[in-house]
Short mmCIF file of C-alpha atoms in Angstrom, two decimals:
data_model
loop_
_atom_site.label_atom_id
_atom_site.label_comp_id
_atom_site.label_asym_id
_atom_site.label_seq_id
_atom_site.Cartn_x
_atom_site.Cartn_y
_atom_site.Cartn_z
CA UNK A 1 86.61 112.18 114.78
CA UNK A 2 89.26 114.73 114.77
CA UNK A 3 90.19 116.03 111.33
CA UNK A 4 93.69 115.50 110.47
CA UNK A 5 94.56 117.44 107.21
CA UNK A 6 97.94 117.98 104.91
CA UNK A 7 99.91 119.59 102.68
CA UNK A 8 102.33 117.04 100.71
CA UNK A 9 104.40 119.09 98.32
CA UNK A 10 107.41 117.82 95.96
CA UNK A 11 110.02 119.71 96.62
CA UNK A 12 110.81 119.96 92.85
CA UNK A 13 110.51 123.76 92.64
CA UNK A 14 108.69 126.81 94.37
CA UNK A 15 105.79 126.50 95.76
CA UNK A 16 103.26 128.31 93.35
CA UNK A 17 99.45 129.35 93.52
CA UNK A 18 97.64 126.58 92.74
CA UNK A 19 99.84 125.05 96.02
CA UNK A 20 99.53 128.11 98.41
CA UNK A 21 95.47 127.65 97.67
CA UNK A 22 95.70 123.90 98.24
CA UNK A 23 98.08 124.79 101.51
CA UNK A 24 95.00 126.85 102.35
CA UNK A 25 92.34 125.51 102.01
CA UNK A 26 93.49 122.20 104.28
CA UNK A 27 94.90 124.13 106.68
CA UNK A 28 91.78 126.14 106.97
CA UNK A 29 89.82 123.32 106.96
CA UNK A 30 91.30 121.48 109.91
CA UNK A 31 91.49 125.30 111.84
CA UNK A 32 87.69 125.40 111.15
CA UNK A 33 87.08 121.78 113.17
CA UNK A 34 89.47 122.34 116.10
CA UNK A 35 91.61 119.33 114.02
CA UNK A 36 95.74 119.40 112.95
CA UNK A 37 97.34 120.57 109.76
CA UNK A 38 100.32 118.55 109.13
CA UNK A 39 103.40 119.82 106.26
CA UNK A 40 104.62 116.46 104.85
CA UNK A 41 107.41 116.87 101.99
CA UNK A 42 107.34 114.30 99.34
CA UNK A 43 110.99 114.57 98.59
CA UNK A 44 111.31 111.10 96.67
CA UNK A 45 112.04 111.93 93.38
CA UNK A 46 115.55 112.17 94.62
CA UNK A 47 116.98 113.42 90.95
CA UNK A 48 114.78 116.57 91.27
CA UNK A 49 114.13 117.08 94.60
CA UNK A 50 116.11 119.94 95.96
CA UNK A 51 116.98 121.40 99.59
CA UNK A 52 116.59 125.21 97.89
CA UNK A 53 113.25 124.06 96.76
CA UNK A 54 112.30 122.50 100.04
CA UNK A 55 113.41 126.25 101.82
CA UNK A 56 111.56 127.65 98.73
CA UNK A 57 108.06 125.97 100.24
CA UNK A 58 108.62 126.36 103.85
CA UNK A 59 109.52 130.02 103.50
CA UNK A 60 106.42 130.73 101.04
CA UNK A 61 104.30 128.89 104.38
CA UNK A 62 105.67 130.76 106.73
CA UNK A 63 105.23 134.52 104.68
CA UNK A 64 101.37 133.26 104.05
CA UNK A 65 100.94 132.88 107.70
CA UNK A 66 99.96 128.89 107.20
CA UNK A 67 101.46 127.21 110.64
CA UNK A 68 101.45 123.65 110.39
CA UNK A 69 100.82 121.53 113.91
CA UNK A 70 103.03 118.97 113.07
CA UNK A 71 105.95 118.11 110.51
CA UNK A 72 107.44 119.03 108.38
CA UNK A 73 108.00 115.25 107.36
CA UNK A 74 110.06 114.42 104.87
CA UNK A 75 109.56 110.73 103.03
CA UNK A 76 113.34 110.67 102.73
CA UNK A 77 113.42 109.75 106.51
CA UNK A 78 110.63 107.25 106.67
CA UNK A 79 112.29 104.60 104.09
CA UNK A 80 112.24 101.94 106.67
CA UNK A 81 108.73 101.90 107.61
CA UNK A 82 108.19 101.81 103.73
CA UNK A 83 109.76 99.05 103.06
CA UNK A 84 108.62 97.63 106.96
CA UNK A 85 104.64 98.13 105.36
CA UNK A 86 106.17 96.25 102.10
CA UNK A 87 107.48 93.20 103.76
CA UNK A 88 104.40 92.73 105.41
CA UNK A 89 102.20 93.01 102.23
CA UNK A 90 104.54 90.51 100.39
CA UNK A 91 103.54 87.75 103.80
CA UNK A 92 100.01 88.58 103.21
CA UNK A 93 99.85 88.50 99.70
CA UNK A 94 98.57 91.66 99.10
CA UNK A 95 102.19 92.45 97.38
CA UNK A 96 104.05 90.14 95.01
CA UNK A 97 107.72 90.17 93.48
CA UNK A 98 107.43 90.66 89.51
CA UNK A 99 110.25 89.56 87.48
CA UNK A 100 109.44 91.29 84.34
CA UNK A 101 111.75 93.40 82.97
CA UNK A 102 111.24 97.04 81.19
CA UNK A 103 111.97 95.84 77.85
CA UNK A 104 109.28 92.99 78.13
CA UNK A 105 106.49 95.28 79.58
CA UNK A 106 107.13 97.86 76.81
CA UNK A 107 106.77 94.87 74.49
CA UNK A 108 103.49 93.67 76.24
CA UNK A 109 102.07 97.15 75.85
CA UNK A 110 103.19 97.86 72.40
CA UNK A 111 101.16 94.69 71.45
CA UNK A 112 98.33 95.59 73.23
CA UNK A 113 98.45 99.09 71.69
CA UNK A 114 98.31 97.22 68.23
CA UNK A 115 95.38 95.46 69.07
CA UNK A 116 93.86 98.51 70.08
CA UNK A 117 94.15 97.54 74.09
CA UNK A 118 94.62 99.69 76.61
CA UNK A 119 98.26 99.03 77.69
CA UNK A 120 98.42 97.65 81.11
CA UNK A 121 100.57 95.19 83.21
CA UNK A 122 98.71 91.35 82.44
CA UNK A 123 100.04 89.80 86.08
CA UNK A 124 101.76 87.06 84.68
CA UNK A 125 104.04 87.13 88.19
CA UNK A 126 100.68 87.45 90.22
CA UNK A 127 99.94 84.51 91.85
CA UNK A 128 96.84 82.73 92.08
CA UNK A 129 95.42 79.48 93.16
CA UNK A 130 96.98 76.61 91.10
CA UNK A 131 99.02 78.50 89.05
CA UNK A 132 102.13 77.67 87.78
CA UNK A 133 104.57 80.74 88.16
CA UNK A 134 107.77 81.18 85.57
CA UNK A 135 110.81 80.32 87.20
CA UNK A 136 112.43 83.56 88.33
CA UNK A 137 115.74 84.68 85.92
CA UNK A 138 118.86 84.27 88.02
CA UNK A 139 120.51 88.02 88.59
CA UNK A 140 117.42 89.86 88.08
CA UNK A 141 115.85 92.02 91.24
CA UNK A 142 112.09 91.95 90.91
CA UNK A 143 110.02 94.88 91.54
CA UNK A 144 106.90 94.63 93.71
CA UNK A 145 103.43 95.00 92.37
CA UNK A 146 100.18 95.85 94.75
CA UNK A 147 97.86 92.90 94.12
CA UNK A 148 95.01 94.49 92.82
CA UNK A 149 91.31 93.35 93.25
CA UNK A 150 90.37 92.02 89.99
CA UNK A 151 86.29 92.73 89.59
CA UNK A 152 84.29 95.05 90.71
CA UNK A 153 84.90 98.87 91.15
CA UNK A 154 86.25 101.65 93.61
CA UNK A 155 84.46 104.56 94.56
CA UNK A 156 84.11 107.57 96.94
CA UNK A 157 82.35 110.36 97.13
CA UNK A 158 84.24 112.96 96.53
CA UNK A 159 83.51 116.38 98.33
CA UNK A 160 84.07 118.58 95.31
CA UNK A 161 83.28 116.37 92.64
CA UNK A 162 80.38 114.21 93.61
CA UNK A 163 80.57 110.46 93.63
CA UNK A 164 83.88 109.14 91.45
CA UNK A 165 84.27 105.66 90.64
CA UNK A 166 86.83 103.06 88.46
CA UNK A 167 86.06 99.67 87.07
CA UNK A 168 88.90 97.68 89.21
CA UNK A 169 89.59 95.76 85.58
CA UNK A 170 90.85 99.66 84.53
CA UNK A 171 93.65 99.20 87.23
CA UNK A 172 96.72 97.32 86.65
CA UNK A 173 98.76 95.68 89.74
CA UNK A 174 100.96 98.81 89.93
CA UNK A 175 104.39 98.61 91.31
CA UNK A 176 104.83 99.81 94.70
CA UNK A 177 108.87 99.10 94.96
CA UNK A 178 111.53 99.82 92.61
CA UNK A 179 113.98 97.54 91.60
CA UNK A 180 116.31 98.79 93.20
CA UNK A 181 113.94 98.48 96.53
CA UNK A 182 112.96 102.61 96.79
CA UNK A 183 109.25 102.97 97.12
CA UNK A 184 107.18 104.58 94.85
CA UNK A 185 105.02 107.53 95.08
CA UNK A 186 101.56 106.20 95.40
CA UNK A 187 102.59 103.60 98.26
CA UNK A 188 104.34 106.12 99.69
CA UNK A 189 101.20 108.04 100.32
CA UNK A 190 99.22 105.56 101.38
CA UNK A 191 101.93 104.47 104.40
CA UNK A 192 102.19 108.10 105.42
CA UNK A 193 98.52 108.98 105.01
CA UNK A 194 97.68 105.72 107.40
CA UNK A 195 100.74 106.60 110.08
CA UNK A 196 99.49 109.77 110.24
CA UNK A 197 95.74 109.39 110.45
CA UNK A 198 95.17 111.38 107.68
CA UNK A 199 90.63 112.18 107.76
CA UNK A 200 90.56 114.66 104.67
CA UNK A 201 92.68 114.75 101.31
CA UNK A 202 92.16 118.28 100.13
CA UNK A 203 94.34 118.46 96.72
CA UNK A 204 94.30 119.43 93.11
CA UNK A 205 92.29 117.05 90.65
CA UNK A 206 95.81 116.31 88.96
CA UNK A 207 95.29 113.54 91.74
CA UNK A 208 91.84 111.85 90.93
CA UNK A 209 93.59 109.39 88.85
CA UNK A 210 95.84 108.17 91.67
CA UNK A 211 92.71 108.13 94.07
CA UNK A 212 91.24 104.45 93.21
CA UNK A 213 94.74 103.05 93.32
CA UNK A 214 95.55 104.30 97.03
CA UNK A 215 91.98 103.37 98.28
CA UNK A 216 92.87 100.02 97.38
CA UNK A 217 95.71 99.96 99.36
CA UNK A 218 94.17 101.41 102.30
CA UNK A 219 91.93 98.79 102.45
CA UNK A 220 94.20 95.95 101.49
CA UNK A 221 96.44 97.37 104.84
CA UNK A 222 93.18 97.67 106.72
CA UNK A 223 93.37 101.29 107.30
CA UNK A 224 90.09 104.33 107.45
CA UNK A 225 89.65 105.79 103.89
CA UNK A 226 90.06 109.13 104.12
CA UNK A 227 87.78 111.71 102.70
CA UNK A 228 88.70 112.98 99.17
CA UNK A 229 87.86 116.56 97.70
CA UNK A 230 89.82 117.09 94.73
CA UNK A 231 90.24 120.83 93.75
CA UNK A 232 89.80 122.11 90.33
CA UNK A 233 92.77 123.75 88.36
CA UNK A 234 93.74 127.02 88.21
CA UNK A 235 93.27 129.31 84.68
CA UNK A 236 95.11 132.67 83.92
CA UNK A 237 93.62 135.65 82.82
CA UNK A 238 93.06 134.46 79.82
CA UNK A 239 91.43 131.61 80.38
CA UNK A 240 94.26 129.16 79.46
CA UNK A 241 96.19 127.17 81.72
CA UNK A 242 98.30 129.00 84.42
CA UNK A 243 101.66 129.42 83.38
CA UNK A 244 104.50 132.28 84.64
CA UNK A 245 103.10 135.30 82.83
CA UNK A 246 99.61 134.83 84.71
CA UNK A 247 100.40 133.63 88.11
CA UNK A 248 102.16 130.31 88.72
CA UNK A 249 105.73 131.89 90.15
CA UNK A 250 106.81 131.10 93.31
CA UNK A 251 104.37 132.60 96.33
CA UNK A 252 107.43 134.34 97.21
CA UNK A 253 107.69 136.61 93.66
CA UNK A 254 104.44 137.93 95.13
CA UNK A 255 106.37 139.15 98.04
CA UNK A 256 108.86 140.78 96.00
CA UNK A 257 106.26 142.33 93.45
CA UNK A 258 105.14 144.16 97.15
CA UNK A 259 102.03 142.19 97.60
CA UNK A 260 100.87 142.18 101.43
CA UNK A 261 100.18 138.40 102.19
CA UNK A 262 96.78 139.23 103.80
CA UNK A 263 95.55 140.23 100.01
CA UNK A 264 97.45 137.26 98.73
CA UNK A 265 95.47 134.49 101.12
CA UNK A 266 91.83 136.59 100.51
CA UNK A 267 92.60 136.29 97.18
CA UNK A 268 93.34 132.84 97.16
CA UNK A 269 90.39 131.88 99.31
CA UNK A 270 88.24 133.21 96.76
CA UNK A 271 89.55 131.25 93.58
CA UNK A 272 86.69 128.31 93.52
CA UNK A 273 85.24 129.32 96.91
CA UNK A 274 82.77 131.57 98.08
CA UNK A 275 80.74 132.40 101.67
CA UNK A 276 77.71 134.60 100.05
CA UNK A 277 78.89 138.05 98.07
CA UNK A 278 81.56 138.38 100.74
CA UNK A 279 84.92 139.34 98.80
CA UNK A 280 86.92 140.84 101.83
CA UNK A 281 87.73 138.82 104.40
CA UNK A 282 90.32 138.30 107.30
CA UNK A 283 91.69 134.48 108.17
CA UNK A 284 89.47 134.44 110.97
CA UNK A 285 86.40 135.03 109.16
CA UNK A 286 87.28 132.51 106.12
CA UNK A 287 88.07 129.92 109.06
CA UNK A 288 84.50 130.48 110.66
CA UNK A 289 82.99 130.46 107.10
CA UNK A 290 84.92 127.93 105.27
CA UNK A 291 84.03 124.36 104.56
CA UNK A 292 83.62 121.79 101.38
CA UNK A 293 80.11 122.38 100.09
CA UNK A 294 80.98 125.71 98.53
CA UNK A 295 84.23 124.45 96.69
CA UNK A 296 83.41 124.84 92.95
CA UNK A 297 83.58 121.93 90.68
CA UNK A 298 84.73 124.30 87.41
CA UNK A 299 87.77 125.84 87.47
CA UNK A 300 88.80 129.05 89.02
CA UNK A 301 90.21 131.76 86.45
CA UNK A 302 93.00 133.83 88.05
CA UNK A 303 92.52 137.22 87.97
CA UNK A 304 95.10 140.00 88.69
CA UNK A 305 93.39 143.26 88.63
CA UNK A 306 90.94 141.78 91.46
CA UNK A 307 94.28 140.81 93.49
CA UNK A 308 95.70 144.18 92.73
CA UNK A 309 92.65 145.96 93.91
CA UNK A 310 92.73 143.44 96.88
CA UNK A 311 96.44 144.59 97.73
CA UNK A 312 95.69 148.23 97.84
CA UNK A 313 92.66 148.08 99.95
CA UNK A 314 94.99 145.80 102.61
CA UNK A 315 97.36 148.61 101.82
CA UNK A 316 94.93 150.91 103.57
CA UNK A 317 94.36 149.06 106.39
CA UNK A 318 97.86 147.77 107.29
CA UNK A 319 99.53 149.34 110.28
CA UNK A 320 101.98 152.37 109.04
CA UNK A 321 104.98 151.10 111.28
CA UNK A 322 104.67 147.70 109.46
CA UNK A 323 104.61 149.77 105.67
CA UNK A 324 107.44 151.66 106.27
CA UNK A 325 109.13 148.69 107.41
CA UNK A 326 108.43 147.42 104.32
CA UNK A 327 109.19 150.51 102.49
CA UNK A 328 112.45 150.29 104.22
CA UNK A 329 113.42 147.02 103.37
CA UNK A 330 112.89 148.19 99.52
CA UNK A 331 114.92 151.42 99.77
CA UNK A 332 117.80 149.69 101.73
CA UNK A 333 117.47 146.80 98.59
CA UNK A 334 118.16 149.92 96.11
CA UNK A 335 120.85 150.64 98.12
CA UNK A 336 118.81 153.87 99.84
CA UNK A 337 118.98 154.67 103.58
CA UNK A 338 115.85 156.21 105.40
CA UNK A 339 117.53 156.96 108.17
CA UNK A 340 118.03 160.15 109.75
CA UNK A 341 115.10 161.60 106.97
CA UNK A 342 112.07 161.86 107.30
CA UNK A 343 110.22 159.70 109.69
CA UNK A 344 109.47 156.85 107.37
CA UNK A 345 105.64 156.21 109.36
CA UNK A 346 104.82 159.81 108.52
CA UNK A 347 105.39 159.58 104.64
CA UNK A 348 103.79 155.91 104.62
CA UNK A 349 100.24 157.95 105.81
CA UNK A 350 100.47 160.44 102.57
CA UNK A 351 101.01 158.15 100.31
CA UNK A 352 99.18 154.85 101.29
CA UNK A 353 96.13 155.63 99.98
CA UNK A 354 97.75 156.56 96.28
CA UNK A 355 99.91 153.15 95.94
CA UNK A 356 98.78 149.38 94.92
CA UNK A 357 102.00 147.97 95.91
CA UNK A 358 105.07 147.75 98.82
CA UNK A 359 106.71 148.51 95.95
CA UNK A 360 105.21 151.89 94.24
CA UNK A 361 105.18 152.62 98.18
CA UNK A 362 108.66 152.23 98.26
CA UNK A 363 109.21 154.48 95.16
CA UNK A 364 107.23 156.77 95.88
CA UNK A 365 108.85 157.34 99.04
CA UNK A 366 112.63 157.21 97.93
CA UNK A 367 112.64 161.32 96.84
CA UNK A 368 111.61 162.08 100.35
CA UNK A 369 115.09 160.44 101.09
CA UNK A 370 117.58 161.07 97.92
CA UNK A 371 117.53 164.65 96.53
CA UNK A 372 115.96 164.38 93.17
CA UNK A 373 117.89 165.97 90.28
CA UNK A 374 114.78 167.43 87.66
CA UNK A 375 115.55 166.60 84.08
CA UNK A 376 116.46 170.15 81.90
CA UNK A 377 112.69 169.29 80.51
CA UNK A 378 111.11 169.32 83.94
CA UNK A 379 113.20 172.64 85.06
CA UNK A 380 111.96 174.40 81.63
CA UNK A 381 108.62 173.41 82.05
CA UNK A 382 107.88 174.07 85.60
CA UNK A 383 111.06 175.92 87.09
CA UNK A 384 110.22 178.93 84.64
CA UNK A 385 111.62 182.53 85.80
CA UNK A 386 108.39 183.91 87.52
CA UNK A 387 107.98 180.40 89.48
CA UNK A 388 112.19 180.75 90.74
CA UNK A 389 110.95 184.03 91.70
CA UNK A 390 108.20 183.01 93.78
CA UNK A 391 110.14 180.03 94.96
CA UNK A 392 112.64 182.33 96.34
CA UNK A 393 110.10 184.38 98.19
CA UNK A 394 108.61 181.62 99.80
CA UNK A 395 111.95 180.15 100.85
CA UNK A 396 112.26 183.26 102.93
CA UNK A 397 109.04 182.96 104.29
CA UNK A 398 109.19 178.83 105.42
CA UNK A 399 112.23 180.16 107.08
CA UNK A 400 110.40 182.13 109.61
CA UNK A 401 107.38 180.06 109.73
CA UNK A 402 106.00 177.83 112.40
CA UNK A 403 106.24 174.21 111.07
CA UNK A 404 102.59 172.77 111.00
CA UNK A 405 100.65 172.14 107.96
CA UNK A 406 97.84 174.75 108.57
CA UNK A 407 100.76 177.51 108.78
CA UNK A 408 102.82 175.89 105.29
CA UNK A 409 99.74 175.76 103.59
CA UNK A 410 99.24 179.53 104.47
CA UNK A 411 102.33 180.55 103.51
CA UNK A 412 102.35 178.69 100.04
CA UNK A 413 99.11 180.79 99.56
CA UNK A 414 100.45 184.10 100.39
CA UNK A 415 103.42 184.29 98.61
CA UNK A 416 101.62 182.57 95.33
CA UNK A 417 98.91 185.63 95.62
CA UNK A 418 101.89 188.22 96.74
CA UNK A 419 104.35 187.17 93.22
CA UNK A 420 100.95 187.38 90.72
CA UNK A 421 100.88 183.22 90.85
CA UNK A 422 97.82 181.04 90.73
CA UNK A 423 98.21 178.34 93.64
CA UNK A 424 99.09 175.67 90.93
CA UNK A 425 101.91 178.10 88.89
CA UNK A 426 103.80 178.32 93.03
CA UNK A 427 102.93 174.55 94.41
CA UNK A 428 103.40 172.58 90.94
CA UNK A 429 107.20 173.99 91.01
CA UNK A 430 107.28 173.29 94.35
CA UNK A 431 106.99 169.75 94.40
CA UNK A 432 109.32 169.48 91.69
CA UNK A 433 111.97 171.57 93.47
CA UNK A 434 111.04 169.42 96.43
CA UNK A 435 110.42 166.03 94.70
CA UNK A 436 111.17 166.53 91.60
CA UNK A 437 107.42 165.62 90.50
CA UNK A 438 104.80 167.60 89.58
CA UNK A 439 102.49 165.56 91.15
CA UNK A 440 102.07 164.38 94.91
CA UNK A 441 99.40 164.71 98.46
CA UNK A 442 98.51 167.87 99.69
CA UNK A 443 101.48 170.27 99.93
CA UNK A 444 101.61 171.43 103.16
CA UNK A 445 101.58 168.24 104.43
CA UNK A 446 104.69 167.49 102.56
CA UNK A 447 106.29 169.97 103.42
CA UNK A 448 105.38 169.36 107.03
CA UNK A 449 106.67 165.62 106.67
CA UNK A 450 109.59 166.39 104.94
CA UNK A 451 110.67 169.09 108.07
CA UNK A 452 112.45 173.00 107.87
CA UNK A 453 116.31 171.50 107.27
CA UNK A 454 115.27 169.70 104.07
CA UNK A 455 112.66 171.56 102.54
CA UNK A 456 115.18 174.46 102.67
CA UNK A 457 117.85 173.04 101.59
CA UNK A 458 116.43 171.41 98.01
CA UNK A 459 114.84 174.79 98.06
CA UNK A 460 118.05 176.53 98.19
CA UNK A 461 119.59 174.04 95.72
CA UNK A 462 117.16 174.84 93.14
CA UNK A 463 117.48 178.73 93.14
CA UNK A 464 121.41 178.31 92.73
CA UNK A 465 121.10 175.81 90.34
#
């Protein structure tokens, strides 16, 4: 068998964690067997559905790094073969026309709510040997209802869950076509599942309910059950339900908060999964590791100080070329230009190791490339009279000296010993005449960074100032 998996997002809005995980985990699955990953949008629901929110998902896959094989499908363009499928339920009777209207079937379930009945559809238009049918009103368009085995029950075993199973007497005939003739979601499914020899449902347990009902019409159009595994939902922090403070914003707000995707996907892999004590992984290794078994039942509790840690160890790791690209991007986005300055690479390496984000990367970088102005506070606390003194001393020594960090870091020391200074009373001043922070990597390699030109010149604006 070759496993087909998919992803089968609305496109009613952005595509969010507990998605991107979903996204993941089938797409990993079917990389792990040598099988296909298929994108299929479920773009029905025509009132919400939306082509930003469409771009919103495909752009989300594409920063993640989650290539489908085939698609993206969209349900939109496979009406006909819906309503092909439907015709030939309705000539097998596996489908009938229903003529009740939505006034009637709240009044049918409003009764059986009285009597303390589950309310449910009581197939007066389903027809059965000898019996004697209404006569259809004239003007009204029926919908059509699945015919629905009657007894016994439906059950799989599901591959997160264990074995799952519904009394067929829980399961109405549910409607499969709208009045009006659109299809409706859980037919939908089925149709696209069977067209596109779908072996393994991976999706959230939101779905277990709908699970009996499109087994039933798998089998009623002949077609291989797929194999369920129904993931667990996702909890914030707290351990409430996700919602926008903890997590569930578009994938692509993590992009903009600076997180690298690599620490995004580890992360994800790990919410309900696990290969041993392993944490840290690349996509290669979670493909060669990942499979069912070790999906957790409970639910996974979101965590962001894990996924922060997670983003500054990729941080470390990532190529400097592709972080001050990054970088870049962020400066030019607060309207800053790195070009010409100081070569963007270099300042990446001093500060890589000190940031958890693209974007404290980014800020932290942006004084290497705009003069900072220090506040009167800063300039009386650290640009006092002896350090302007020393500051101009060692102004006239850079001036002369050979540009390599060794050689800056040796002048810095002579002239702080040579104007009475301890090292911190000449570098602290430095970096604020430089930066304008009192804080930053090891001097001399600033200064080396940062090159003669500059360094002079913010020197130079300093002492006038």
């Amino acid at each position: 068998m070759t496993v087909r998996t998919r992803f089968a997002p609305s496109p009613t809005g952005f595509l969010h964690i507990g998605g991107a995980r979903t996204a993941l985990f089938s797409w990993a699955y079917a990389r792990r067997h040598g099988g296909t990953f298929i994108l299929r949008i479920e773009d029905t629901d025509v009132a919400r559905s939306t082509p930003e929110a469409v771009q919103a998902i495909i752009d989300g896959m594409q920063w993640l790094g989650l290539a489908h094989d085939e698609g993206p499908f969209y349900q939109m363009q496979r009406m006909y073969r819906y309503k092909e499928v439907i015709q030939q339920m309705l000539v097998a009777g596996t489908a009938y026309h229903c003529y009740m209207s939505s006034e009637e079937l709240e009044h049918l379930r409003e009764a059986q709510r009285e009597r303390g009945e589950k309310p449910r559809y009581d197939g007066r238009w389903r027809p059965e040997q000898g019996k004697m049918l209404p006569t259809p009103p004239s003007g009204v368009q029926p919908v059509v209802r699945f015919r629905n085995p009657l007894d016994g029950i439906v059950a799989w075993n599901d591959q997160v869950k264990g074995r799952i199973e519904f009394a067929n007497g829980e399961l109405d005939d549910f409607i499969i076509a709208r009045a009006d003739g659109t299809p409706t979601y859980n037919f939908c499914v089925v149709v696209d599942d069977r067209d596109m020899g779908i072996t393994h449902v991976i999706r959230g347990d939101d779905h277990v309910n709908n699970t009996p009902r499109q087994i039933n019409l798998l089998q009623a159009l002949g077609a291989p059950v797929p194999n369920y595994a129904h993931l667990s939902m996702i909890l914030g922090d707290d351990g409430q339900k996700l919602s926008k403070r903890h997590g569930a914003v578009s994938v692509m707000q993590y992009d903009e908060d600076g997180y690298l995707p690599e620490a995004v996907l580890n992360y994800l892999a790990r919410l309900g999964w696990s290969h041993g004590d392993a944490e840290v992984f690349n996509m290669e290794q979670f493909v060669q590791w990942f499979d069912l078994d070790h999906i957790t039942a409970s639910a996974a509790q979101f965590n962001t100080e894990k996924l922060n840690w997670l983003n500054a160890h990729y941080l470390k790791l990532a190529d400097p070329q592709r972080l001050a690209a990054e970088a870049t991007r962020r400066l030019a986005g607060q309207g800053v230009t790195a070009a010409g300055g100081p070569d963007t690479a270099a300042v990446v390496a001093l500060y890589r190791d000190r940031v958890g984000s693209l974007n404290e990367l980014a800020d932290a970088l942006h004084p290497f490339y705009v003069a900072p102005k220090p506040s009167a506070e800063m300039r009386a606390q650290h640009l006092t009279e002896a350090a302007l003194t020393g500051l101009r001393a060692l102004r006239e020594r850079l001036s002369a000296c050979a540009w390599q960090a060794a050689e800056l870091g040796q002048a810095v020391k002579q002239t702080a010993a040579e104007s009475g200074l301890k090292m911190p009373q000449l570098a602290i001043p430095l970096r604020v005449a430089l930066l304008g922070l009192p804080q930053s990597p090891s001097i001399d390699a600033v200064l080396e960074v940062m090159g003669r030109e500059r360094v002079l010149d913010r020197l130079a604006a300093v002492l006038s100032a």
